[in-house]
Tab-separated table of C-alpha atoms in Angstrom:
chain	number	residue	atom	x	y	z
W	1	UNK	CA	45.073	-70.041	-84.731
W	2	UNK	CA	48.637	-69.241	-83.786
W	3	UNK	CA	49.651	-65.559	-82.532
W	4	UNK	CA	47.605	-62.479	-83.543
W	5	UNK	CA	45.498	-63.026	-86.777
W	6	UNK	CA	43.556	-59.416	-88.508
W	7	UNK	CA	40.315	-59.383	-90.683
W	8	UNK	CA	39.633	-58.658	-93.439
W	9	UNK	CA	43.168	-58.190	-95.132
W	10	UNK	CA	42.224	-55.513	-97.651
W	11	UNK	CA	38.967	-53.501	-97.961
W	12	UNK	CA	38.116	-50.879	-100.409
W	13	UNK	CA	35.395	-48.879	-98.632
W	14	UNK	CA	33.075	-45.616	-99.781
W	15	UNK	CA	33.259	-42.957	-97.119
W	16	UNK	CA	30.709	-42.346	-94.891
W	17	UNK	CA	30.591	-46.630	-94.363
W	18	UNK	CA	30.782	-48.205	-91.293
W	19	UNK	CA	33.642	-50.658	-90.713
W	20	UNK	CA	34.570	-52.912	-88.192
W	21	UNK	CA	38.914	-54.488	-88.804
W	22	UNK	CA	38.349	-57.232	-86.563
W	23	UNK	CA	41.703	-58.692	-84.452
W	24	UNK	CA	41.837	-61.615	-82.125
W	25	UNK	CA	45.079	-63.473	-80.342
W	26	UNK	CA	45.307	-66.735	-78.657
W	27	UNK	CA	48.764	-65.999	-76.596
W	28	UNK	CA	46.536	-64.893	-73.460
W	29	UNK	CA	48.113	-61.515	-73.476
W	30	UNK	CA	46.572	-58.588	-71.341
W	31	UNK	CA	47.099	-55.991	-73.158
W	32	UNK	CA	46.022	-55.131	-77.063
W	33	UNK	CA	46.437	-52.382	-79.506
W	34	UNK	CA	45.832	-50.582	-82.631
W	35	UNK	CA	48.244	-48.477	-84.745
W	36	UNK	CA	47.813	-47.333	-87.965
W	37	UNK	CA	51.172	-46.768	-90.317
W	38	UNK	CA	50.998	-44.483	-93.335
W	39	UNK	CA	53.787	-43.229	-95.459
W	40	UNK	CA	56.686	-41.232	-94.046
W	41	UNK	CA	54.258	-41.131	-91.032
W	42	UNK	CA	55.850	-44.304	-88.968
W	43	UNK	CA	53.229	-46.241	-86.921
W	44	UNK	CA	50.826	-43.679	-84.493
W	45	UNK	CA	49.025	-45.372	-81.671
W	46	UNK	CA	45.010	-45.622	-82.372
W	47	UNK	CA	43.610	-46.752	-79.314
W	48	UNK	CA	44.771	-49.214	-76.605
W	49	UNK	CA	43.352	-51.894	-74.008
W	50	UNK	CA	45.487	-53.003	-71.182
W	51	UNK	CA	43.372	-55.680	-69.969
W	52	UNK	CA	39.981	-56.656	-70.886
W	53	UNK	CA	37.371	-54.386	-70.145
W	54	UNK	CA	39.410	-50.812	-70.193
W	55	UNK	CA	40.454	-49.221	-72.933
W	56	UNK	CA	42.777	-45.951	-74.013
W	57	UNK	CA	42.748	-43.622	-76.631
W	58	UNK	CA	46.276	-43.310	-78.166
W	59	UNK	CA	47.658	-40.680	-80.649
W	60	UNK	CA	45.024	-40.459	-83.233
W	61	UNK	CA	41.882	-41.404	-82.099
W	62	UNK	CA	39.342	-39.323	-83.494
W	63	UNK	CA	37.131	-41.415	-85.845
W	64	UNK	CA	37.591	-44.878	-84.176
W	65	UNK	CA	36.262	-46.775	-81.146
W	66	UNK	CA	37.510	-50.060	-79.770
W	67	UNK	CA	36.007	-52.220	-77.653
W	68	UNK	CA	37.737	-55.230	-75.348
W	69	UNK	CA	34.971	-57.718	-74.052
W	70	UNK	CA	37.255	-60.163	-73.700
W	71	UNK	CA	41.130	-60.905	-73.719
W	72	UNK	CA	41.243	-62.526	-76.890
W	73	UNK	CA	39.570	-59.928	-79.217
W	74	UNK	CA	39.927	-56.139	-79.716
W	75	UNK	CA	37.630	-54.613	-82.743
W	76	UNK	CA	37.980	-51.565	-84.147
W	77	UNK	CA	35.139	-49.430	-85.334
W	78	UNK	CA	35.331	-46.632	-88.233
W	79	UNK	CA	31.787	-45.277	-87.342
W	80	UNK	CA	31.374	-43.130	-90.885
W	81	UNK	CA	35.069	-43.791	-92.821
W	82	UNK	CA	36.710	-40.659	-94.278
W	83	UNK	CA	39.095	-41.124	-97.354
W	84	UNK	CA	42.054	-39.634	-94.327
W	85	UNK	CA	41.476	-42.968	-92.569
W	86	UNK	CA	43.294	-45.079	-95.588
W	87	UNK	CA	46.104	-46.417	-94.109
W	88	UNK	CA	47.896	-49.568	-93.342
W	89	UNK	CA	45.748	-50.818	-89.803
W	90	UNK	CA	48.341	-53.090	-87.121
W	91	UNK	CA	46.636	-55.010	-84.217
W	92	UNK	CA	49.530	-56.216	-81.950
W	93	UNK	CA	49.473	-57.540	-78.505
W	94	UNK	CA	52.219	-57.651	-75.276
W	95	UNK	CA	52.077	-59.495	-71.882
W	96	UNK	CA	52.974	-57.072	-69.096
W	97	UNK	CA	51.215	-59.382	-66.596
W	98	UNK	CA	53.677	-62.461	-66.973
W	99	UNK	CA	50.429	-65.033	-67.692
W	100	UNK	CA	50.083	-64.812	-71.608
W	101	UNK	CA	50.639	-68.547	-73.098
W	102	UNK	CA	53.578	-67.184	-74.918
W	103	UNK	CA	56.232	-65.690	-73.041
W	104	UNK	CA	57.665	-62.064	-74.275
W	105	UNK	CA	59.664	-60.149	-72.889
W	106	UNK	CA	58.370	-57.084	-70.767
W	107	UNK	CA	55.686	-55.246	-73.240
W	108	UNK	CA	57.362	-56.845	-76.408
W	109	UNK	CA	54.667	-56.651	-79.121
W	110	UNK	CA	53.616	-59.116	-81.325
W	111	UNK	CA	52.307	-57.676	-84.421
W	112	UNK	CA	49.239	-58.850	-86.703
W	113	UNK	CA	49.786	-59.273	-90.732
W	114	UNK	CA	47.905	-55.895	-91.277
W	115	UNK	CA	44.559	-54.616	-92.763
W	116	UNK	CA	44.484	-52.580	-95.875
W	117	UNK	CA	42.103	-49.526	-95.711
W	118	UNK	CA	41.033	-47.825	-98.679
W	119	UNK	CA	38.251	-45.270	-97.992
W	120	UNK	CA	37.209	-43.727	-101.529
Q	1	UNK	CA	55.950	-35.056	-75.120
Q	2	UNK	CA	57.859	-38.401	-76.383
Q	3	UNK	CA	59.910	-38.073	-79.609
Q	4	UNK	CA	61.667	-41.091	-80.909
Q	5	UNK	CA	64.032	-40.017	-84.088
Q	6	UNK	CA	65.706	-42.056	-85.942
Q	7	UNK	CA	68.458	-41.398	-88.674
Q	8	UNK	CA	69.232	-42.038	-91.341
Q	9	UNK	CA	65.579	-42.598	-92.460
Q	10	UNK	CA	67.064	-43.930	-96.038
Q	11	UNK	CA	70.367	-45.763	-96.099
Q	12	UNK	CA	71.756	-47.576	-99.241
Q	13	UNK	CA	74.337	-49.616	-98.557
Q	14	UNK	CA	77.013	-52.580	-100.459
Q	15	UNK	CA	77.346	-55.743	-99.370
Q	16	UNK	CA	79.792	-56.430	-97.043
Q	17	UNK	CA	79.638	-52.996	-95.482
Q	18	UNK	CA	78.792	-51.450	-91.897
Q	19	UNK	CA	76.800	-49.124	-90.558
Q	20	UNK	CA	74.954	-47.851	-87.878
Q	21	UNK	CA	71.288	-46.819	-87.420
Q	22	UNK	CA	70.776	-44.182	-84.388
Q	23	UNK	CA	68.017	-44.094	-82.390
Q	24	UNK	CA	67.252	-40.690	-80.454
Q	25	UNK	CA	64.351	-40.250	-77.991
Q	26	UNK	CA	63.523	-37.304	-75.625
Q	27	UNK	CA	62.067	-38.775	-72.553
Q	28	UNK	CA	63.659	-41.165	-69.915
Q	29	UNK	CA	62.833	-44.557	-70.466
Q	30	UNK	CA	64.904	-47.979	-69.816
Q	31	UNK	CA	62.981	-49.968	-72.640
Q	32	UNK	CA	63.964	-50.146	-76.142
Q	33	UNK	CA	62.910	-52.276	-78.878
Q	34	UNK	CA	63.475	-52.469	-82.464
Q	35	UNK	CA	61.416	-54.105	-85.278
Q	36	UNK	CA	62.100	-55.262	-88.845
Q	37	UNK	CA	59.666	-54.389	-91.748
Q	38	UNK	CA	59.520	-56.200	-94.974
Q	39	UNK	CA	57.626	-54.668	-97.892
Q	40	UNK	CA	53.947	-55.746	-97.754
Q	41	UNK	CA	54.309	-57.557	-94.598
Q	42	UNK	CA	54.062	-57.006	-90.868
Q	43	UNK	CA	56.430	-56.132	-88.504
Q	44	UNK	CA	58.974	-58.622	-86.400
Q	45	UNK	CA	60.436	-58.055	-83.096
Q	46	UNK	CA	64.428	-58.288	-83.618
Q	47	UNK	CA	65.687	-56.842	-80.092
Q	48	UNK	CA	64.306	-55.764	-76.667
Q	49	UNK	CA	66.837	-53.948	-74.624
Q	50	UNK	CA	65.359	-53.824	-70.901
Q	51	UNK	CA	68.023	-51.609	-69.090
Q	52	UNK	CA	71.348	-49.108	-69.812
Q	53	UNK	CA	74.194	-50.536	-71.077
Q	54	UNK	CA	71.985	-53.738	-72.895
Q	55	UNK	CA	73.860	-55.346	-75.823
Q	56	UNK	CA	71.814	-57.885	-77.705
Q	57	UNK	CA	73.156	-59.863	-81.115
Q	58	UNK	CA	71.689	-61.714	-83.690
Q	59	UNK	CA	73.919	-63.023	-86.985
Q	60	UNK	CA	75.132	-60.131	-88.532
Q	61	UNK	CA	73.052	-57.172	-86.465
Q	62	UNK	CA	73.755	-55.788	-82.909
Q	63	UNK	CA	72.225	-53.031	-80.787
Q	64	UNK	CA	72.604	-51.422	-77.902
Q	65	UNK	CA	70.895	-49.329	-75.500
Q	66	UNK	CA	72.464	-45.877	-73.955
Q	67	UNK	CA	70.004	-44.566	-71.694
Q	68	UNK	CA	71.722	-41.610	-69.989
Q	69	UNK	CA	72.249	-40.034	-73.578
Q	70	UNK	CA	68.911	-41.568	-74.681
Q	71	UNK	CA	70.445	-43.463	-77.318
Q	72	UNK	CA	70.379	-46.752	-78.839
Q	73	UNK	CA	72.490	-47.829	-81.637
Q	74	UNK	CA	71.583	-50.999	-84.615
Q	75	UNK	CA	75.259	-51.712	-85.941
Q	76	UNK	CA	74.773	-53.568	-89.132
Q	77	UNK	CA	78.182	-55.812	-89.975
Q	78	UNK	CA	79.026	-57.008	-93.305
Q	79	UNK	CA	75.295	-56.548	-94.831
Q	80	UNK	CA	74.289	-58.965	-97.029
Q	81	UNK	CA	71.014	-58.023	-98.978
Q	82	UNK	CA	68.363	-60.340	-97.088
Q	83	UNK	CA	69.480	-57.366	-94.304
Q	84	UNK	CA	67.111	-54.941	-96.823
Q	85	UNK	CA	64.142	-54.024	-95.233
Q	86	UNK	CA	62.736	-51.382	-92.917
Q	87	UNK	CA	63.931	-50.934	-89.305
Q	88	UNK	CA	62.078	-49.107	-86.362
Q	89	UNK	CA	63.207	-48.226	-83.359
Q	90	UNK	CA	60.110	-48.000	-79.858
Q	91	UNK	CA	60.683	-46.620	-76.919
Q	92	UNK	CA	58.119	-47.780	-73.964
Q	93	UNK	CA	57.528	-44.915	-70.769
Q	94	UNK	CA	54.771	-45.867	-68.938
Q	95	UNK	CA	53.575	-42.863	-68.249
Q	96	UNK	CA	52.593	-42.596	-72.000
Q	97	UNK	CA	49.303	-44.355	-72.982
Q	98	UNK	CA	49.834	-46.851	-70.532
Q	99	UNK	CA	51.861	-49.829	-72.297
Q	100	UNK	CA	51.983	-48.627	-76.161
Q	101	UNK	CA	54.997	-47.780	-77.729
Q	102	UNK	CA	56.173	-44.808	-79.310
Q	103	UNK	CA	57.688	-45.525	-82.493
Q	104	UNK	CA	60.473	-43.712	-85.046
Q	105	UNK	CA	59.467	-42.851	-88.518
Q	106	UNK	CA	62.093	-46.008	-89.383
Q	107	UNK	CA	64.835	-46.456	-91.389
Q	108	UNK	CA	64.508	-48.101	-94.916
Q	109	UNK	CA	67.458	-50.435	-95.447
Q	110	UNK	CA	68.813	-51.517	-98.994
Q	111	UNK	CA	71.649	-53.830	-99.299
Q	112	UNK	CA	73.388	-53.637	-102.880
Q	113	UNK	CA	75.309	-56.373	-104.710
């Protein structure tokens, strides 16, 4: 894989599911993150992770979890999905530490092609 | 707390026409970026302005970054419609959620024949 790759790219989902969007990166950047964009709305911060093993709630985080055993991957959990949590989900990644593989400038962030919530 | 505004948030505009998309924000920060959108898809770094007074160009789009008045500018020269497409503006402070960026609502971009 090349850059910042999401799964699955759409789901329909009943509320009160479980649901884990799943986003990994191969550029060796510290720090991940998870926005969700929704009409007129822009792009609000979920929950961040600026280096594996920590994590950050952003904006909007109630409802979600994340997790970051590892630099590479950074899940996010809908632990019972509400129809509110449709949305357009972003994973995106930056390299504040100057070691990623791929060189960015100061907390540029790559973006992921997107997961497509539907929560019915 | 951080507000990031842009305006306008619709813009229709000819071919072969300029304009300008503002970028406000409330907070002090030296780090501006701003993002392209295309319908369905993801979104693509364009610029990263990483102190006052930055000027950064690519073909036919230029901004600029004014951080005493908290202001960066996209000028948009002669548009030609593969311009169309949704712009955002992110301002960085560290002090905000660690690294994350606080985004504008964006500014939706058509380019007209």
């Amino acid at each position: 894989i090349a850059g910042i790759t999401q799964a699955p790219t759409s789901q329909i989902l009943a509320a009160g599911r479980r649901m884990t969007l799943r986003c990994t990166q191969d550029m060796r950047h510290n720090a991940m993150y998870w926005y969700r964009q929704d009409l007129g709305l822009g792009l609000r911060l979920i929950h961040y992770s600026n280096t594996a093993g920590t994590t950050g709630k952003g904006e909007v985080p109630d409802g979600y979890s994340v997790s970051r055993a590892n630099t590479d991957d950074f899940p996010l959990t809908l632990a019972s999905a509400v129809p509110s949590q449709t949305s357009v989900y972003f994973c995106a990644s930056s390299d504040s530490s100057g070691t990623g593989r791929v060189f960015s400038s100061y907390n540029e962030q790559f973006f992921g092609p997107g997961t497509r919530l539907t929560v019915l | 707390e951080l507000k990031v505004e842009q305006n306008p948030l619709f813009l229709s505009m000819q071919e072969g026409k300029n304009y300008t998309i503002y970028c406000n924000y409330s907070t002090t920060s030296d780090r501006l970026y701003w993002y392209r959108q295309d319908p369905g898809k993801s979104l693509e770094s364009l610029f990263v302005l990483l102190s006052n007074g930055a000027v950064k160009q690519e073909g036919r789009l230029m901004a600029s970054l004014d951080t005493k008045a908290r202001l960066s500018t996209l000028h948009i020269t002669a548009a030609v419609h593969d311009l169309s497409a949704t712009y955002f503006c992110a301002v960085d402070i560290r002090a905000n959620s660690g690294y994350a960026l606080n985004f504008g609502k964006g500014t939706s971009l058509l380019v007209t024949p």
